[in-house]
Amino acid sequence: MAKVMAINAGSSSLKFKLYEMPSEEVLTSGIVEKIGHDDAIFTLKHNNEKINKILPIKDHAEAVKLMLDQLIENNIISSYDEIKATGHRIVQGGKYFSHSEIFTKDVEDKIESLIPLAPLHNAAHLIGYRAFKKILPDIGAVAVFDTAFHMSMEEEDYLFPIPYEYSEKYDIRRYGAHGTSHHYLALESQKYLKGISHPKIITCHIGSGASISAIKDYKCVATSMGLTPLGGIMMGTRTGDLDPSVMKYCCYCENKTAEEMFQIFNKKSGLLGVSGISNDSRDVLSAIEKGNKRAILAYKLFIRRICDFIGQYFVRLGGCDLIVFSAGIGENSPETRQMIIDGIKQSLKINIDEKINNELKGKEGLISTSESEIKVCVIPTDEEVMIARDTYNLLLKDKE
Ligand code: AMP
């Protein structure tokens, strides 16, 4: 048995989950927010209780130290060296990584070289990794990439039809995102696919960021997000796929630079931009109940784009055995799932049990009936356990 910590570092935050491995028991989890501020917030979840502290935290190294000291104070560990390894979420692995890797100087340099492709994320992940290295210098660390699962795509699925030399020179391609989640969902799907020799799965990770993947034989063949997480289906604040001339014409009409419009397409579009209400589907859904026309329109666009991708991937896979719903909206919003199914059920001969669907929130379960030609299920995603698993397998398994 060994304690492994899964980490997701942001520019001013540090999310952590401590596992006992290989049993995958969650010992504790928490988050440090507003790092670099005098009123930083530390939250620890332990034994169904939440411990909250507001205090000054200068940088990520101080956040790591505080967090470890709190684990000791709450009797979760007795000393720092009980933590045997750390696993770090890395959003962009570029062309270099098709699976998780033990951190070395070379891995660190490659993650750094990819910062232009994920400026906010990769830079922050490295700050987090270096903070842990400073406080826990003697243990190994593993990088787990959001893009790795999508590296099995074929050229015609990942290349964009721009001048080929751009793709070659600048490594421009569809990298996708949420790969760790789609991979987890594919593995968890196996229980619904017994006896099927070459399973075809469409995984719908629908949260504030959202992506859909087509998976054959548990390998990704297509995914909706693009060079960055702006592409694919419409999201809470992101446009998803657009005719590129929309960018040029909006810049011209609003007298804004491409960079300014890129920010607007990332942060002020999607459900928020169309509805003018919120990026949170709960707010948009309650406005729909009150008959708000823009909220209704925003959700119609959202659902239509999801349905279009599912249809596209049904064709791409040559059929489908299982559709999986996951993430904030996919797990918790039966009405959204119902709207999506309503949009595809006639063509794909899907039948769901409305009562089971309505009752399923934040839990796993099958929502299709036995008459449905495609099974449909809900699986709560778990990216952290994938990080802990890869970390344990790469660094500790052979030593135990
Ligand atoms: P995620 O990014 O996966 O954490 O998902 C967050 C999003 O899930 C929120 O912004 C909400 O839009 C959505 N969400 C969470 N709970 C519910 C719910 N009960 N009903 C509808 N949407 C929800």
Coordinates of C-alpha atoms and ligand atoms in Angstrom, one line a residue:
M1 CA 0.0 0.0 0.0
A2 CA 1.3 3.5 -0.8
K3 CA -0.1 7.0 -0.5
V4 CA -0.3 8.8 -3.9
M5 CA -1.4 12.4 -4.4
A6 CA -3.2 13.5 -7.6
I7 CA -2.8 17.2 -8.3
N8 CA -4.4 19.7 -10.6
A9 CA -2.5 23.0 -10.4
G10 CA -4.0 26.2 -11.7
S11 CA -2.3 29.7 -11.9
S12 CA -3.7 30.6 -8.4
S13 CA -5.1 27.3 -7.2
L14 CA -4.1 23.8 -6.2
K15 CA -6.5 21.0 -6.2
F16 CA -5.4 17.7 -4.5
K17 CA -6.8 14.3 -3.8
L18 CA -4.9 11.7 -1.7
Y19 CA -5.3 8.0 -2.5
E20 CA -4.2 4.8 -0.8
M21 CA -3.0 2.8 -3.7
P22 CA -3.6 0.3 -5.3
S23 CA -6.9 0.1 -3.4
E24 CA -7.9 3.5 -4.8
E25 CA -9.4 4.5 -1.4
V26 CA -9.7 8.3 -1.2
L27 CA -8.1 9.5 2.1
T28 CA -8.9 13.2 1.6
S29 CA -9.2 15.9 -0.9
G30 CA -9.2 19.7 -1.0
I31 CA -8.2 22.9 -2.7
V32 CA -6.1 25.9 -2.1
E33 CA -7.5 29.0 -3.9
K34 CA -6.4 32.6 -4.4
I35 CA -2.7 31.6 -4.0
G36 CA -0.6 34.8 -4.0
H37 CA -3.2 36.7 -2.0
D38 CA -3.5 37.7 1.7
D39 CA -7.0 36.1 1.8
A40 CA -6.2 32.7 0.2
I41 CA -8.6 29.9 1.0
F42 CA -7.7 26.5 2.1
T43 CA -10.4 23.8 2.1
L44 CA -9.9 20.2 3.2
K45 CA -12.6 17.5 2.9
H46 CA -12.2 14.7 5.4
N47 CA -14.5 12.3 7.2
N48 CA -17.5 14.0 5.6
E49 CA -16.4 17.3 7.1
K50 CA -15.1 20.5 5.5
I51 CA -12.3 22.4 7.1
N52 CA -11.9 26.0 5.9
K53 CA -9.1 28.5 6.5
I54 CA -8.5 31.9 5.1
L55 CA -4.9 33.1 5.4
P56 CA -2.1 34.7 3.4
I57 CA -0.3 32.3 1.0
K58 CA 2.5 33.7 -0.9
D59 CA 3.1 31.1 -3.6
H60 CA 2.4 27.5 -4.6
A61 CA 5.3 26.1 -2.5
E62 CA 3.8 27.7 0.6
A63 CA 0.4 26.2 -0.5
V64 CA 2.0 22.7 -0.7
K65 CA 3.6 23.1 2.7
L66 CA 0.4 24.3 4.3
M67 CA -1.6 21.5 2.8
L68 CA 0.9 18.8 4.0
D69 CA 1.0 20.3 7.5
Q70 CA -2.8 20.3 7.5
L71 CA -2.8 16.6 6.6
I72 CA -0.5 15.9 9.6
E73 CA -2.6 18.1 11.9
N74 CA -5.8 16.2 10.9
N75 CA -4.0 12.8 11.4
I76 CA -4.3 11.9 7.7
I77 CA -0.6 11.3 7.5
S78 CA 2.0 11.3 10.3
S79 CA 5.0 12.8 8.2
Y80 CA 5.8 14.1 4.8
D81 CA 7.5 10.9 3.7
E82 CA 4.3 9.0 3.9
I83 CA 3.5 10.5 0.5
K84 CA 5.2 8.1 -2.0
A85 CA 4.5 9.9 -5.3
T86 CA 2.6 12.7 -6.9
G87 CA 0.7 12.7 -10.2
H88 CA 0.1 16.0 -12.1
R89 CA -2.6 16.8 -14.5
I90 CA -1.1 18.4 -17.6
V91 CA -3.6 19.9 -20.1
Q92 CA -1.4 19.9 -23.2
G93 CA 1.0 17.2 -24.1
G94 CA 1.3 18.2 -27.7
K95 CA 2.8 15.7 -30.2
Y96 CA 5.2 14.3 -27.6
F97 CA 3.0 12.3 -25.2
S98 CA 0.6 9.5 -26.0
H99 CA 0.6 8.2 -22.5
S100 CA 1.6 9.4 -19.0
E101 CA 5.3 9.8 -18.3
I102 CA 7.6 10.0 -15.2
F103 CA 8.8 13.6 -14.8
T104 CA 12.4 14.1 -16.0
K105 CA 14.1 17.3 -17.1
D106 CA 13.3 16.4 -20.7
V107 CA 9.5 15.9 -19.9
E108 CA 9.6 19.2 -18.0
D109 CA 11.2 21.0 -21.0
K110 CA 8.7 19.6 -23.4
I111 CA 5.7 20.7 -21.2
E112 CA 7.3 24.1 -21.1
S113 CA 7.8 24.2 -24.8
L114 CA 4.0 23.6 -25.2
I115 CA 3.0 26.7 -23.1
P116 CA 2.1 28.7 -26.3
L117 CA -0.6 26.0 -27.0
A118 CA -2.1 26.2 -23.5
P119 CA -0.8 29.4 -22.0
L120 CA -2.8 29.4 -18.8
H121 CA -2.7 25.7 -18.1
N122 CA 0.7 24.3 -18.9
A123 CA 2.5 27.2 -17.2
A124 CA 0.4 26.7 -14.0
H125 CA 0.9 22.9 -14.0
L126 CA 4.7 23.5 -14.0
I127 CA 4.5 25.9 -11.2
G128 CA 2.6 23.3 -9.2
Y129 CA 5.0 20.5 -10.1
R130 CA 8.0 22.6 -9.1
A131 CA 6.4 23.6 -5.8
F132 CA 6.0 19.9 -4.9
K133 CA 9.5 19.2 -6.1
K134 CA 10.8 21.9 -3.7
I135 CA 8.9 20.6 -0.7
L136 CA 9.1 16.9 -1.5
P137 CA 12.4 16.6 -3.4
D138 CA 12.9 12.8 -2.9
I139 CA 9.8 11.3 -4.4
G140 CA 8.9 10.7 -8.0
A141 CA 6.3 12.5 -10.0
V142 CA 4.2 11.6 -13.1
A143 CA 2.7 13.8 -15.7
V144 CA -0.7 12.8 -16.9
F145 CA -1.8 14.5 -20.1
D146 CA -5.3 15.5 -21.1
T147 CA -4.3 15.1 -24.7
A148 CA -2.6 11.6 -24.5
F149 CA -5.8 9.5 -25.0
H150 CA -6.5 11.3 -28.3
M151 CA -3.1 10.6 -29.9
S152 CA -4.5 7.4 -31.4
M153 CA -6.5 9.4 -34.0
E154 CA -5.6 9.0 -37.7
E155 CA -4.3 11.9 -39.7
E156 CA -7.6 12.5 -41.5
D157 CA -9.2 13.0 -38.1
Y158 CA -6.6 15.2 -36.5
L159 CA -5.3 17.4 -39.4
F160 CA -6.9 20.7 -40.3
P161 CA -7.2 21.5 -44.0
I162 CA -4.8 24.5 -43.8
P163 CA -1.5 24.7 -45.8
Y164 CA 0.3 21.5 -44.9
E165 CA 3.5 23.2 -44.1
Y166 CA 1.8 25.1 -41.3
S167 CA 0.7 21.8 -39.7
E168 CA 4.2 20.5 -40.1
K169 CA 6.2 23.5 -39.0
Y170 CA 4.0 24.6 -36.1
D171 CA 2.5 21.2 -35.0
I172 CA -1.0 22.5 -35.7
R173 CA -3.5 19.6 -35.3
R174 CA -6.5 18.5 -33.3
Y175 CA -5.1 17.6 -29.9
G176 CA -8.5 17.4 -28.1
A177 CA -9.0 17.7 -24.4
H178 CA -10.6 15.9 -21.5
G179 CA -8.7 12.8 -22.7
T180 CA -8.2 11.5 -19.2
S181 CA -12.0 11.7 -18.6
H182 CA -12.9 10.0 -21.9
H183 CA -10.3 7.3 -21.2
Y184 CA -11.8 6.7 -17.8
L185 CA -15.3 6.5 -19.2
A186 CA -14.2 4.0 -21.9
L187 CA -12.7 1.8 -19.3
E188 CA -15.7 2.0 -17.0
S189 CA -18.0 1.2 -20.0
Q190 CA -16.7 -2.3 -20.3
K191 CA -19.3 -3.6 -17.9
Y192 CA -22.0 -2.6 -20.3
L193 CA -20.3 -4.1 -23.3
K194 CA -19.7 -7.7 -22.3
G195 CA -19.6 -10.1 -25.3
I196 CA -19.1 -7.4 -27.9
S197 CA -15.9 -8.0 -29.7
H198 CA -15.1 -4.5 -31.1
P199 CA -17.1 -2.1 -29.0
K200 CA -18.0 1.3 -30.4
I201 CA -18.6 4.0 -27.8
I202 CA -19.6 7.7 -27.9
T203 CA -18.6 9.5 -24.7
C204 CA -20.2 12.8 -24.0
H205 CA -18.2 14.8 -21.3
I206 CA -20.7 17.7 -20.9
G207 CA -19.6 20.2 -18.2
S208 CA -18.8 23.9 -18.3
G209 CA -16.2 22.7 -20.8
A210 CA -17.6 20.0 -23.1
S211 CA -16.3 17.5 -25.6
I212 CA -17.5 14.3 -27.3
S213 CA -15.3 11.4 -28.4
A214 CA -15.8 8.4 -30.7
I215 CA -14.0 5.4 -29.3
K216 CA -13.5 2.0 -31.0
D217 CA -11.9 -1.0 -29.2
Y218 CA -11.3 1.4 -26.2
K219 CA -9.1 3.7 -28.4
C220 CA -10.0 7.2 -29.4
V221 CA -10.7 7.6 -33.1
A222 CA -12.2 11.1 -33.1
T223 CA -12.8 13.9 -30.6
S224 CA -14.6 17.2 -30.8
M225 CA -12.2 19.7 -29.3
G226 CA -9.5 21.1 -31.6
L227 CA -6.1 22.7 -31.4
T228 CA -7.3 24.2 -28.1
P229 CA -10.4 23.6 -25.9
L230 CA -12.3 26.3 -27.9
G231 CA -13.3 23.9 -30.6
G232 CA -16.1 21.3 -30.9
I233 CA -19.5 21.7 -29.4
M234 CA -20.9 24.9 -27.9
M235 CA -20.0 25.3 -24.2
G236 CA -20.8 27.4 -21.1
T237 CA -18.7 30.3 -22.3
R238 CA -17.0 29.0 -25.5
T239 CA -18.3 29.0 -29.0
G240 CA -17.2 25.6 -30.1
D241 CA -16.6 25.1 -33.9
L242 CA -17.3 28.2 -36.1
D243 CA -16.8 29.2 -39.7
P244 CA -13.4 31.0 -39.3
S245 CA -14.7 34.0 -41.2
V246 CA -17.0 34.7 -38.2
M247 CA -13.8 35.7 -36.3
K248 CA -12.6 38.1 -39.1
Y249 CA -16.0 39.7 -39.5
C250 CA -16.6 40.2 -35.8
C251 CA -13.2 41.8 -35.5
Y252 CA -14.1 44.2 -38.3
C253 CA -17.6 45.0 -37.0
E254 CA -16.5 45.6 -33.4
N255 CA -13.1 47.1 -34.2
K256 CA -11.3 44.5 -32.1
T257 CA -8.1 42.6 -32.5
A258 CA -8.0 38.8 -33.2
E259 CA -6.7 38.4 -29.6
E260 CA -9.5 40.4 -28.1
M261 CA -12.1 38.4 -30.1
F262 CA -10.4 35.1 -29.2
Q263 CA -11.0 36.0 -25.5
I264 CA -14.6 36.8 -26.2
F265 CA -15.1 33.5 -28.1
N266 CA -13.5 31.7 -25.1
K267 CA -15.1 33.6 -22.2
K268 CA -18.2 35.4 -23.3
S269 CA -19.8 33.2 -25.8
G270 CA -21.6 29.8 -25.7
L271 CA -24.6 29.5 -23.3
L272 CA -23.6 32.8 -21.7
G273 CA -23.2 34.7 -24.9
V274 CA -26.4 33.5 -26.6
S275 CA -28.7 33.6 -23.5
G276 CA -27.2 36.7 -22.0
I277 CA -28.0 35.1 -18.7
S278 CA -25.4 32.7 -17.4
N279 CA -22.8 30.1 -18.4
D280 CA -24.3 27.8 -15.8
S281 CA -26.8 25.4 -17.3
R282 CA -28.9 25.5 -14.1
D283 CA -29.5 29.2 -14.5
V284 CA -30.3 28.9 -18.2
L285 CA -32.7 26.0 -17.5
S286 CA -34.6 27.9 -14.9
A287 CA -34.9 30.9 -17.3
I288 CA -36.3 28.5 -19.9
E289 CA -39.0 27.5 -17.3
K290 CA -40.0 31.2 -17.1
G291 CA -40.2 31.3 -20.9
N292 CA -37.1 33.4 -21.5
K293 CA -36.7 33.4 -25.3
R294 CA -32.9 33.8 -25.4
A295 CA -32.4 31.1 -22.9
I296 CA -34.6 28.8 -25.0
L297 CA -32.6 29.7 -28.1
A298 CA -29.2 29.2 -26.3
Y299 CA -30.2 25.7 -25.2
K300 CA -31.6 24.8 -28.6
L301 CA -28.2 25.6 -30.1
F302 CA -26.4 23.7 -27.4
I303 CA -28.5 20.6 -27.8
R304 CA -28.4 20.7 -31.6
R305 CA -24.6 20.8 -31.7
I306 CA -24.3 17.9 -29.3
C307 CA -26.8 15.9 -31.4
D308 CA -24.9 16.7 -34.6
F309 CA -21.6 15.4 -33.2
I310 CA -23.2 12.2 -31.9
G311 CA -24.7 11.7 -35.4
Q312 CA -21.3 12.4 -37.0
Y313 CA -19.5 9.9 -34.7
F314 CA -22.2 7.2 -35.2
V315 CA -21.2 7.4 -38.9
R316 CA -17.5 7.6 -38.2
L317 CA -17.7 4.5 -36.0
G318 CA -19.9 2.6 -38.4
G319 CA -22.5 2.3 -35.6
C320 CA -22.5 2.6 -31.8
D321 CA -23.0 0.2 -28.9
L322 CA -23.1 2.6 -26.1
I323 CA -23.5 6.4 -25.5
V324 CA -22.1 7.6 -22.2
F325 CA -23.1 10.9 -20.5
S326 CA -20.7 12.4 -17.9
A327 CA -19.4 15.6 -16.2
G328 CA -21.4 18.4 -14.5
I329 CA -24.3 18.6 -16.9
G330 CA -24.2 15.0 -18.3
E331 CA -24.3 13.5 -14.8
N332 CA -26.7 15.9 -13.1
S333 CA -29.2 17.2 -15.6
P334 CA -31.8 14.6 -16.7
E335 CA -33.6 17.3 -18.7
T336 CA -30.5 18.0 -20.8
R337 CA -30.0 14.3 -21.4
Q338 CA -33.7 13.9 -22.4
M339 CA -33.4 16.8 -24.9
I340 CA -30.3 15.3 -26.5
I341 CA -31.9 11.8 -26.7
D342 CA -35.1 13.5 -28.2
G343 CA -32.8 14.9 -31.0
I344 CA -31.2 11.6 -31.9
K345 CA -33.6 8.8 -30.9
Q346 CA -35.5 8.5 -34.2
S347 CA -32.4 8.2 -36.4
L348 CA -30.4 6.0 -34.0
K349 CA -33.4 4.0 -32.7
I350 CA -32.8 4.8 -29.1
N351 CA -35.3 4.3 -26.3
I352 CA -34.7 5.5 -22.8
D353 CA -36.7 4.9 -19.6
E354 CA -37.8 8.5 -18.7
K355 CA -38.4 7.6 -15.1
I356 CA -34.9 6.1 -14.6
N357 CA -33.4 9.0 -16.4
N358 CA -35.2 11.6 -14.3
E359 CA -34.2 9.9 -11.1
L360 CA -30.5 9.6 -12.0
K361 CA -28.4 12.5 -10.7
G362 CA -24.7 12.3 -10.0
K363 CA -24.8 8.5 -10.0
E364 CA -24.0 5.7 -12.4
G365 CA -26.7 3.8 -14.3
L366 CA -28.2 2.6 -17.5
I367 CA -31.0 4.8 -18.8
S368 CA -31.9 2.9 -22.0
T369 CA -34.5 0.2 -22.2
S370 CA -34.0 -3.3 -23.5
E371 CA -35.6 -2.3 -26.8
S372 CA -33.1 0.4 -27.5
E373 CA -30.6 -0.4 -30.3
I374 CA -27.9 1.6 -28.5
K375 CA -27.4 1.4 -24.8
V376 CA -27.3 4.8 -23.0
C377 CA -25.7 5.2 -19.6
V378 CA -24.5 7.8 -17.1
I379 CA -21.0 7.4 -15.6
P380 CA -19.6 10.0 -13.2
T381 CA -16.2 10.8 -14.4
D382 CA -13.0 10.5 -12.3
E383 CA -9.9 12.1 -13.7
E384 CA -8.1 12.0 -10.4
V385 CA -8.2 8.3 -10.0
M386 CA -6.7 7.9 -13.5
I387 CA -3.9 10.2 -12.4
A388 CA -3.4 8.2 -9.2
R389 CA -3.5 4.9 -11.2
D390 CA -0.9 6.0 -13.7
T391 CA 1.4 7.4 -11.0
Y392 CA 1.2 4.2 -9.0
N393 CA 1.7 2.0 -12.0
L394 CA 4.7 3.9 -13.4
L395 CA 6.5 4.6 -10.1
L396 CA 5.5 2.2 -7.4
K397 CA 3.8 -1.0 -8.6
D398 CA 7.1 -2.9 -9.3
K399 CA 8.6 -1.8 -6.0
E400 CA 5.8 -3.2 -3.8
Ligands
AMP1 P1 -18.0 20.6 -14.7 O1 -17.3 21.5 -15.5 O2 -18.0 19.2 -15.2 O3 -17.7 20.7 -13.2 O4 -19.6 21.0 -14.8 C1 -20.0 22.2 -14.2 C2 -21.4 22.6 -14.8 O5 -22.3 21.5 -14.6 C3 -22.0 23.8 -14.2 O6 -21.6 25.0 -14.7 C4 -23.5 23.6 -14.5 O7 -23.7 24.1 -15.7 C5 -23.6 22.1 -14.6 N1 -24.4 21.4 -13.6 C6 -24.0 21.0 -12.3 N2 -25.1 20.5 -11.6 C7 -26.1 20.6 -12.4 C8 -27.5 20.3 -12.3 N3 -28.0 19.7 -11.2 N4 -28.4 20.6 -13.3 C9 -27.9 21.1 -14.4 N5 -26.6 21.5 -14.6 C10 -25.7 21.2 -13.7

